[in-house]
Short mmCIF file of C-alpha atoms in Angstrom, two decimals:
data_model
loop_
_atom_site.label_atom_id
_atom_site.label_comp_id
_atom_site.label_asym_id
_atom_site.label_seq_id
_atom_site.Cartn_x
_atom_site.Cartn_y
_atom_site.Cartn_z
CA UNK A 247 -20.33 1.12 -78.56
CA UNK A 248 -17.21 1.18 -76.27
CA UNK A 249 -15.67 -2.21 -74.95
CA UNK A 250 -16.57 -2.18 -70.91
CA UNK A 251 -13.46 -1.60 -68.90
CA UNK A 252 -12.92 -2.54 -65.59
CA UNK A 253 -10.52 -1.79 -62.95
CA UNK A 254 -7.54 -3.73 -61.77
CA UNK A 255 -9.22 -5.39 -58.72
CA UNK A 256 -12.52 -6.05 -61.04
CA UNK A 257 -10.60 -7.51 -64.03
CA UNK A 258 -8.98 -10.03 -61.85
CA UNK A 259 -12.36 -11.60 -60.84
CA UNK A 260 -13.23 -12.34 -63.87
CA UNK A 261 -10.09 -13.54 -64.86
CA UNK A 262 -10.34 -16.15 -62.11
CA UNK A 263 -13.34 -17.08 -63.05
CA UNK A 264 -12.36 -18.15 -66.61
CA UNK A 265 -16.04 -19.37 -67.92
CA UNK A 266 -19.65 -19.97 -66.37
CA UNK A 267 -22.33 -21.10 -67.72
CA UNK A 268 -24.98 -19.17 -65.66
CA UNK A 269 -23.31 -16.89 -62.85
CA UNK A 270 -24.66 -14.98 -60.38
CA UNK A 271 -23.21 -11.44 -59.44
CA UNK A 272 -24.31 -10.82 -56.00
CA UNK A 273 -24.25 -7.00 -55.17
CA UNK A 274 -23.77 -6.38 -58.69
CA UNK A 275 -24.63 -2.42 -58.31
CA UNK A 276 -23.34 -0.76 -61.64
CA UNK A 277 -23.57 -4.18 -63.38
CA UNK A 278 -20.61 -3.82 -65.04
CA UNK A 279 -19.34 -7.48 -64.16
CA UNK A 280 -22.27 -8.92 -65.57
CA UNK A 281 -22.50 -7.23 -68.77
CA UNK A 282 -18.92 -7.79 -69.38
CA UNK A 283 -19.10 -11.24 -68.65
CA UNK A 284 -22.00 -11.87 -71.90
CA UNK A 285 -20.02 -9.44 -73.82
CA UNK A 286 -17.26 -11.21 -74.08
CA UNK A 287 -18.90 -14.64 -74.18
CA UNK A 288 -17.55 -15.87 -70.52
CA UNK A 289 -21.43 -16.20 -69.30
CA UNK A 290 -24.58 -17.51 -71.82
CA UNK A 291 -26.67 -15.38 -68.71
CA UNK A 292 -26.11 -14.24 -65.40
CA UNK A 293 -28.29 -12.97 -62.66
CA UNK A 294 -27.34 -9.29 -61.17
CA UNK A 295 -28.68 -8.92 -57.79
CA UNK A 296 -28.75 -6.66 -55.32
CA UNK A 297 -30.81 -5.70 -52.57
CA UNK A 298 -30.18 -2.32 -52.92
CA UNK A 299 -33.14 -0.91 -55.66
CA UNK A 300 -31.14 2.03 -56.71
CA UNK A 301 -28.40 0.29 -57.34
CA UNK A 302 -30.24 -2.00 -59.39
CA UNK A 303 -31.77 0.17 -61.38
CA UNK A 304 -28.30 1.12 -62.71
CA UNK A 305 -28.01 -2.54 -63.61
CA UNK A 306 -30.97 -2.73 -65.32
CA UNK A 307 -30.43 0.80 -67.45
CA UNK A 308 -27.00 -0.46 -68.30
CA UNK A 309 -28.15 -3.66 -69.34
CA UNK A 310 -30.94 -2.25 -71.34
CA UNK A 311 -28.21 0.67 -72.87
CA UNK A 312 -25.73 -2.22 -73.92
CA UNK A 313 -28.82 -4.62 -75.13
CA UNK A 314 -28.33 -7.08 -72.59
CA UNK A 315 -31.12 -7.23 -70.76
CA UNK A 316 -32.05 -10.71 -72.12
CA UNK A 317 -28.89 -12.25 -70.82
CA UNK A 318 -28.40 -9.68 -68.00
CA UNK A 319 -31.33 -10.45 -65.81
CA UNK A 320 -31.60 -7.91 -62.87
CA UNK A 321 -33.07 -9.33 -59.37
CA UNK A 322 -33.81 -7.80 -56.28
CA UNK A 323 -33.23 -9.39 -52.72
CA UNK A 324 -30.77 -10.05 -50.13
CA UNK A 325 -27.98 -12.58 -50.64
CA UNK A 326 -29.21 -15.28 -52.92
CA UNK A 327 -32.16 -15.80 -51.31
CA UNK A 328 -34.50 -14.58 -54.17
CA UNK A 329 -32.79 -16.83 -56.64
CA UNK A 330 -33.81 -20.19 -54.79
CA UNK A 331 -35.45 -22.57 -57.07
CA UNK A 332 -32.82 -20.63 -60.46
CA UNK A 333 -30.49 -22.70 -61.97
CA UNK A 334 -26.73 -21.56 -61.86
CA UNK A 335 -23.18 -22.59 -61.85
CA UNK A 336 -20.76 -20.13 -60.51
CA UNK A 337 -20.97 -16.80 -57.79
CA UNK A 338 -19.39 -14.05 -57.69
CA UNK A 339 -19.64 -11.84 -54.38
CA UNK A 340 -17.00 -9.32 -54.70
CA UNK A 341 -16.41 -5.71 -52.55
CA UNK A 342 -17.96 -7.20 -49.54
CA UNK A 343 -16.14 -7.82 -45.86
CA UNK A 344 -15.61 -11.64 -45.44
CA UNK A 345 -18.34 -11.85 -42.44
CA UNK A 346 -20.84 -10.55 -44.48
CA UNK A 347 -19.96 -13.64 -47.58
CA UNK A 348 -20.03 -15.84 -44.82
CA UNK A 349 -23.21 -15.21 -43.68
CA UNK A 350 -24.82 -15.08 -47.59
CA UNK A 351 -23.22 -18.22 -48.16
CA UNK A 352 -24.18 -20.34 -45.06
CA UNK A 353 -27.68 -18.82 -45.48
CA UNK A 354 -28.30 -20.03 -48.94
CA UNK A 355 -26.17 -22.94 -48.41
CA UNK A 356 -28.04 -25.69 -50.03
CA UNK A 357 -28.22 -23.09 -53.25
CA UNK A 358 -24.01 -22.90 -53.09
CA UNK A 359 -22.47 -26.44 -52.04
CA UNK A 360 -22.37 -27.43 -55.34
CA UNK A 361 -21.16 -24.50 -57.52
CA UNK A 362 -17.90 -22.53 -58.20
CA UNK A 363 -17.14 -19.63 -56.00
CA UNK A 364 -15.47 -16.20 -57.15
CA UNK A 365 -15.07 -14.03 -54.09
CA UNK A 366 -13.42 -11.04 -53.13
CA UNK A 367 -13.60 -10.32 -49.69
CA UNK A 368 -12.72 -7.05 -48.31
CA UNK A 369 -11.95 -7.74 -44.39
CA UNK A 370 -11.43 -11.12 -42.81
CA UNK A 371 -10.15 -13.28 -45.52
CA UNK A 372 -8.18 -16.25 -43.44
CA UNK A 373 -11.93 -16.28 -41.56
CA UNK A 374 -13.15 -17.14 -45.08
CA UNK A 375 -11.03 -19.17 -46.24
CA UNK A 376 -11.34 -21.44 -43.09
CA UNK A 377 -15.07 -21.42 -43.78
CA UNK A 378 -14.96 -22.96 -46.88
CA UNK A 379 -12.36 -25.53 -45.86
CA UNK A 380 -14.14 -26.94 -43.42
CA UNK A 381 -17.47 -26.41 -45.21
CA UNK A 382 -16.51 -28.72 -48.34
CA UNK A 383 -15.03 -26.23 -50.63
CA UNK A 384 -11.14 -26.46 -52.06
CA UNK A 385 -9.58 -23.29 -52.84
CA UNK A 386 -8.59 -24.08 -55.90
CA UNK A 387 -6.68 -20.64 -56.99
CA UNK A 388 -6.00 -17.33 -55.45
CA UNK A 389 -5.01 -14.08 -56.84
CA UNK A 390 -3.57 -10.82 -55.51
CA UNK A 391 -3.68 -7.48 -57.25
CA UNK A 392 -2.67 -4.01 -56.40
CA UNK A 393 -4.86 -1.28 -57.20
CA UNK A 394 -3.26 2.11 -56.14
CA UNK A 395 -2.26 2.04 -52.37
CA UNK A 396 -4.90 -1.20 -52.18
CA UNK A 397 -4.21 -4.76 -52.18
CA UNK A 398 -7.08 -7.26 -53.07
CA UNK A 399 -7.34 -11.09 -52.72
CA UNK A 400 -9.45 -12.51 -55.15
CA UNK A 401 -10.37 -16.88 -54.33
CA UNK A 402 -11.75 -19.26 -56.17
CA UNK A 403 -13.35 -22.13 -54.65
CA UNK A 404 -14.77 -25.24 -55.83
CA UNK A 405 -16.30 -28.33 -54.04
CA UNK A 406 -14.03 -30.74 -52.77
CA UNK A 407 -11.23 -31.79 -50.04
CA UNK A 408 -8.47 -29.06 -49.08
CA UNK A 409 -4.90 -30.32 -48.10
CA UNK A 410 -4.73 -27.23 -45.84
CA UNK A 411 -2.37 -24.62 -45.52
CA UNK A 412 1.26 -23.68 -44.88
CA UNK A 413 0.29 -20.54 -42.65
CA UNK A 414 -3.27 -21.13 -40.96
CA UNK A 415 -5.15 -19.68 -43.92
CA UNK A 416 -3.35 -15.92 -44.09
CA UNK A 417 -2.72 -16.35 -47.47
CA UNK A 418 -3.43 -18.07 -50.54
CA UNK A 419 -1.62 -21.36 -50.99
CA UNK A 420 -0.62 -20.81 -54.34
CA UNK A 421 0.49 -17.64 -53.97
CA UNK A 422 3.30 -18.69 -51.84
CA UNK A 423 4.08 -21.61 -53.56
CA UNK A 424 4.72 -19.52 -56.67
CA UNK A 425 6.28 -16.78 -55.03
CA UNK A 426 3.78 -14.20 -56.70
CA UNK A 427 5.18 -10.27 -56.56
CA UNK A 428 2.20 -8.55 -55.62
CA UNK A 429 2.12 -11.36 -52.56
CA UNK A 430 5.86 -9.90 -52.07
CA UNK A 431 4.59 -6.38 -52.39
CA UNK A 432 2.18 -7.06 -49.79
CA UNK A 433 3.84 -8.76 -47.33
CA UNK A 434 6.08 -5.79 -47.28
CA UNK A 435 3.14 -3.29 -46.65
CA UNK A 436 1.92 -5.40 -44.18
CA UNK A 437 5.28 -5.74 -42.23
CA UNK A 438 5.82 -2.24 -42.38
CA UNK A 439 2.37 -0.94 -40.99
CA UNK A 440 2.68 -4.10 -38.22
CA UNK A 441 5.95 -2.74 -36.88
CA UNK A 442 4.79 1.24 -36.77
CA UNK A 443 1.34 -0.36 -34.68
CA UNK A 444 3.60 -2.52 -32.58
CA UNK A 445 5.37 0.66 -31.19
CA UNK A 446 2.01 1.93 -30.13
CA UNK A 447 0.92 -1.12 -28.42
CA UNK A 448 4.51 -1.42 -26.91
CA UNK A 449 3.22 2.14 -24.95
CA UNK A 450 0.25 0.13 -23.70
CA UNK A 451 0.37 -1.23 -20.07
CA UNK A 452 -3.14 -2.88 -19.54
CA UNK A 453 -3.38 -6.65 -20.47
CA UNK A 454 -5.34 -5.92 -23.89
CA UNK A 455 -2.31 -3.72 -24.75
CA UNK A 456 0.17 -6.29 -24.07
CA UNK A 457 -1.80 -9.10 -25.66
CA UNK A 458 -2.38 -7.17 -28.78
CA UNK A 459 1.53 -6.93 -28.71
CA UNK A 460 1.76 -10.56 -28.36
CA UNK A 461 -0.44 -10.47 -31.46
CA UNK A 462 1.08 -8.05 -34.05
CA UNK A 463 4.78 -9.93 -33.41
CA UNK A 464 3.39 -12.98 -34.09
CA UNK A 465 1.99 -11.54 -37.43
CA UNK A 466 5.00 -10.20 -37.96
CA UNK A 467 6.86 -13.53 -37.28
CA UNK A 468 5.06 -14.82 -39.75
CA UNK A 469 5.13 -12.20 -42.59
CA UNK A 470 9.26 -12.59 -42.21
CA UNK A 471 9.09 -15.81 -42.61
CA UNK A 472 6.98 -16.20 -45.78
CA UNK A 473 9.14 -13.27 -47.00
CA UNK A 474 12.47 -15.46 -46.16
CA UNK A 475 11.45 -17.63 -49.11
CA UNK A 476 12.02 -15.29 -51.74
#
């Protein structure tokens, strides 16, 4: 049987997460995170769920394909709601925007305080990354990776006290600190796509116009900045 491969932006979650004992993939559709995680003996079990059925059911039939199912074990809900009462030590919530983590994690929150987060959120990352701050979590690593014409953040958060942050939580802290060259890269795209909006904005004379101006320079500001130190 074929070694599961993953793409880039896949690959890099587990490579953040290192090793868990019992992990839960939330919104695990194809399942291929969990089966590669007992495969290659970074997980004794972990708990696919997803509260989409179909997409389960691709879980469980490529579990069952693989002969994982004992150590793969599918379950069906929203969030982690239906595994209150399991024991666990890490989650992984990957693909999905950063309101939408946000909300799974404050509603299971009791479940989460204590365990190691892997998450990869889509939209609204310095929104997340505020959330855990001041909801008991350090960020204790970020990653970056470039998939195509995609860039994807990748955190992993443990409980403790965060020192904070050089630039209000756009970025990961240790990405700037090490001057990481997919951060670069990004920074780059991002400067470049700020300055093409700003000249539309620049056209707007109502107050939201201008104040969305006021906005994009000051993300720009910034991205110049951070860039400065390389």
């Amino acid at each position: 049987m074929k070694d599961i491969i993953l793409d880039q932006r896949l690959q890099a979650v587990v490579d953040l997460l290192g090793h868990g004992h019992t992990v839960v993939d939330v919104g695990c559709d194809h399942g291929y995170v969990a089966n590669y995680l007992v495969e290659n003996d970074l997980a004794e079990k972990v708990y696919a769920s997803d509260v989409s059925e179909p997409s389960l059911r691709k879980n469980q039939r490529f579990a069952y394909l693989r002969g994982n199912e004992d150590r793969v074990i599918s379950v069906l809900g929203d969030g982690l709601r239906p595994l209150k009462g399991k024991d666990f030590d890490t989650v992984i919530i990957a693909g999905m925007g950063g309101d939408l983590i946000i909300k799974i994690l404050q509603d299971s929150f009791d479940q989460i305080k204590d365990k190691t987060l892997i998450l990869q959120p889509m939209t609204q990352r310095s929104g997340l990354r505020k959330y855990l701050v001041a909801n008991g979590f350090k960020i204790q690593r970020e990653t970056i990776v470039r998939d195509k014409n995609k860039f994807y953040e990748i955190f992993k958060a443990v409980p403790g006290e965060d020192l904070g942050s050089s630039c209000d939580y756009a970025f990961g802290q240790n990405l700037i600190e090490e001057k990481d060259p997919v951060l670069k890269e990004y920074l780059l795209f991002l400067l470049k796509k700020n300055q093409n909006y700003i000249k539309k904005a620049a056209m707007s004379k109502t107050a939201k116009g201008q104040e969305r101006r006021q906005y994009l320079e000051n993300e720009i500001e910034l991205y110049k900045e951070l860039l400065n130190d390389y």
